[in-house]
């Protein structure tokens, strides 16, 4: 059974940094995609970043380019989202999701294709 567990959320001041982790278990294939998505209060869920585990290719939504970095540690079966220069508008519940496919930015607006989801971790950017 595939399980995704997020951690690392919290309260941070504007301009600060956080690193989110997504621990993945149960995947029997080396060929899958992990994505970070977020949902702010009163807003729809949106894609933030995606990484293909097979080759490490990455995608970012425009609003986080240059500030966020997604990476993977295959030995630990963990995907990270390093978030720098955080803004109040980054406040949201952040979810990691997985799918046994090769992903792209297409998944940002079509996140329903992701078969597996974690429960989320709250990130609050406020002074």
mmCIF file of C-alpha atoms in Angstrom:
data_model
loop_
_atom_site.group_PDB
_atom_site.id
_atom_site.type_symbol
_atom_site.label_atom_id
_atom_site.label_comp_id
_atom_site.label_asym_id
_atom_site.label_seq_id
_atom_site.Cartn_x
_atom_site.Cartn_y
_atom_site.Cartn_z
ATOM 1 C CA UNK A 1 0.000 0.000 0.000
ATOM 2 C CA UNK A 2 1.395 3.373 -1.033
ATOM 3 C CA UNK A 3 1.698 5.925 1.757
ATOM 4 C CA UNK A 4 2.846 9.523 1.682
ATOM 5 C CA UNK A 5 3.625 11.418 4.868
ATOM 6 C CA UNK A 6 4.394 15.126 4.819
ATOM 7 C CA UNK A 7 6.298 17.002 7.505
ATOM 8 C CA UNK A 8 8.086 20.275 8.038
ATOM 9 C CA UNK A 9 5.276 22.793 7.975
ATOM 10 C CA UNK A 10 4.949 25.582 10.496
ATOM 11 C CA UNK A 11 4.836 29.294 11.096
ATOM 12 C CA UNK A 12 7.500 31.433 9.458
ATOM 13 C CA UNK A 13 7.965 35.150 8.944
ATOM 14 C CA UNK A 14 7.901 36.685 5.479
ATOM 15 C CA UNK A 15 11.274 36.228 3.818
ATOM 16 C CA UNK A 16 11.968 33.115 5.846
ATOM 17 C CA UNK A 17 12.545 29.522 4.787
ATOM 18 C CA UNK A 18 11.089 26.091 5.414
ATOM 19 C CA UNK A 19 11.848 22.633 4.117
ATOM 20 C CA UNK A 20 9.004 20.217 3.624
ATOM 21 C CA UNK A 21 9.549 16.473 3.453
ATOM 22 C CA UNK A 22 7.443 13.784 1.845
ATOM 23 C CA UNK A 23 8.263 10.243 2.947
ATOM 24 C CA UNK A 24 7.112 7.724 0.357
ATOM 25 C CA UNK A 25 6.520 4.051 1.015
ATOM 26 C CA UNK A 26 4.906 1.181 -0.798
ATOM 27 C CA UNK A 27 5.911 2.042 -4.344
ATOM 28 C CA UNK A 28 7.249 -0.994 -6.125
ATOM 29 C CA UNK A 29 8.244 0.827 -9.285
ATOM 30 C CA UNK A 30 11.202 3.120 -9.904
ATOM 31 C CA UNK A 31 9.167 5.028 -12.451
ATOM 32 C CA UNK A 32 6.844 7.482 -10.767
ATOM 33 C CA UNK A 33 6.249 11.142 -10.175
ATOM 34 C CA UNK A 34 5.932 13.085 -6.935
ATOM 35 C CA UNK A 35 4.239 16.449 -6.816
ATOM 36 C CA UNK A 36 3.724 19.166 -4.253
ATOM 37 C CA UNK A 37 0.352 20.880 -4.311
ATOM 38 C CA UNK A 38 -1.133 23.485 -2.031
ATOM 39 C CA UNK A 39 -4.527 24.804 -1.064
ATOM 40 C CA UNK A 40 -4.999 28.161 0.577
ATOM 41 C CA UNK A 41 -8.149 29.001 2.545
ATOM 42 C CA UNK A 42 -11.018 29.702 0.191
ATOM 43 C CA UNK A 43 -8.990 28.843 -2.894
ATOM 44 C CA UNK A 44 -8.675 25.892 -5.210
ATOM 45 C CA UNK A 45 -5.826 23.436 -4.961
ATOM 46 C CA UNK A 46 -2.901 24.270 -7.210
ATOM 47 C CA UNK A 47 0.257 22.569 -8.334
ATOM 48 C CA UNK A 48 3.537 23.882 -6.962
ATOM 49 C CA UNK A 49 6.295 21.574 -8.151
ATOM 50 C CA UNK A 50 6.822 18.135 -9.632
ATOM 51 C CA UNK A 51 9.766 15.763 -9.822
ATOM 52 C CA UNK A 52 10.137 12.589 -11.832
ATOM 53 C CA UNK A 53 11.913 10.024 -9.703
ATOM 54 C CA UNK A 54 13.399 8.159 -12.677
ATOM 55 C CA UNK A 55 15.447 11.040 -14.068
ATOM 56 C CA UNK A 56 15.089 13.892 -11.588
ATOM 57 C CA UNK A 57 13.407 16.257 -14.041
ATOM 58 C CA UNK A 58 11.528 19.026 -12.301
ATOM 59 C CA UNK A 59 8.776 21.539 -12.956
ATOM 60 C CA UNK A 60 7.677 24.623 -11.028
ATOM 61 C CA UNK A 61 4.673 26.850 -11.190
ATOM 62 C CA UNK A 62 5.595 30.417 -12.112
ATOM 63 C CA UNK A 63 4.843 31.928 -8.713
ATOM 64 C CA UNK A 64 7.537 29.846 -6.971
ATOM 65 C CA UNK A 65 10.277 29.740 -9.596
ATOM 66 C CA UNK A 66 13.568 30.918 -8.166
ATOM 67 C CA UNK A 67 12.299 30.534 -4.596
ATOM 68 C CA UNK A 68 11.370 26.859 -4.219
ATOM 69 C CA UNK A 69 13.477 23.808 -4.993
ATOM 70 C CA UNK A 70 12.228 20.248 -5.212
ATOM 71 C CA UNK A 71 14.655 17.372 -4.739
ATOM 72 C CA UNK A 72 14.723 13.682 -3.973
ATOM 73 C CA UNK A 73 16.753 11.284 -1.886
ATOM 74 C CA UNK A 74 16.119 7.897 -3.433
ATOM 75 C CA UNK A 75 17.967 6.080 -0.654
ATOM 76 C CA UNK A 76 15.580 7.548 1.900
ATOM 77 C CA UNK A 77 12.514 7.430 -0.364
ATOM 78 C CA UNK A 78 11.933 11.059 0.469
ATOM 79 C CA UNK A 79 11.144 14.117 -1.614
ATOM 80 C CA UNK A 80 11.861 17.593 -0.301
ATOM 81 C CA UNK A 81 10.522 21.035 -1.062
ATOM 82 C CA UNK A 82 12.948 23.755 -0.018
ATOM 83 C CA UNK A 83 11.027 27.024 0.251
ATOM 84 C CA UNK A 84 12.913 30.307 0.473
ATOM 85 C CA UNK A 85 11.859 33.960 0.433
ATOM 86 C CA UNK A 86 8.442 32.951 1.641
ATOM 87 C CA UNK A 87 5.544 35.320 1.155
ATOM 88 C CA UNK A 88 2.189 35.576 2.936
ATOM 89 C CA UNK A 89 0.530 34.318 -0.238
ATOM 90 C CA UNK A 90 2.443 31.042 0.163
ATOM 91 C CA UNK A 91 0.291 30.294 3.194
ATOM 92 C CA UNK A 92 -1.566 27.042 2.528
ATOM 93 C CA UNK A 93 -1.842 23.397 3.343
ATOM 94 C CA UNK A 94 0.830 21.650 1.308
ATOM 95 C CA UNK A 95 0.190 18.150 0.039
ATOM 96 C CA UNK A 96 2.490 15.693 -1.653
ATOM 97 C CA UNK A 97 1.030 13.314 -4.161
ATOM 98 C CA UNK A 98 2.297 10.446 -6.275
ATOM 99 C CA UNK A 99 1.449 8.655 -9.460
ATOM 100 C CA UNK A 100 2.974 5.778 -11.389
ATOM 101 C CA UNK A 101 3.628 7.824 -14.469
ATOM 102 C CA UNK A 102 6.004 10.358 -15.975
ATOM 103 C CA UNK A 103 4.811 13.815 -15.018
ATOM 104 C CA UNK A 104 5.044 17.342 -16.311
ATOM 105 C CA UNK A 105 3.564 20.752 -15.627
ATOM 106 C CA UNK A 106 0.350 19.347 -17.100
ATOM 107 C CA UNK A 107 -0.267 17.858 -13.677
ATOM 108 C CA UNK A 108 -0.445 21.299 -12.025
ATOM 109 C CA UNK A 109 -3.952 21.872 -13.338
ATOM 110 C CA UNK A 110 -4.899 18.202 -13.620
ATOM 111 C CA UNK A 111 -3.942 16.991 -10.169
ATOM 112 C CA UNK A 112 -6.810 14.494 -10.143
ATOM 113 C CA UNK A 113 -4.542 12.161 -12.115
ATOM 114 C CA UNK A 114 -2.395 11.724 -9.005
ATOM 115 C CA UNK A 115 -3.496 8.482 -7.412
ATOM 116 C CA UNK A 116 -1.965 8.844 -3.966
ATOM 117 C CA UNK A 117 -2.064 11.762 -1.539
ATOM 118 C CA UNK A 118 -0.703 12.615 1.851
ATOM 119 C CA UNK A 119 -2.743 14.348 4.536
ATOM 120 C CA UNK A 120 -0.960 17.657 4.181
ATOM 121 C CA UNK A 121 1.125 19.985 6.302
ATOM 122 C CA UNK A 122 0.213 23.573 7.093
ATOM 123 C CA UNK A 123 2.553 26.401 6.152
ATOM 124 C CA UNK A 124 1.750 29.817 7.566
ATOM 125 C CA UNK A 125 3.745 32.854 6.484
ATOM 126 C CA UNK A 126 2.994 35.750 8.762
ATOM 127 C CA UNK A 127 4.683 38.391 10.860
#
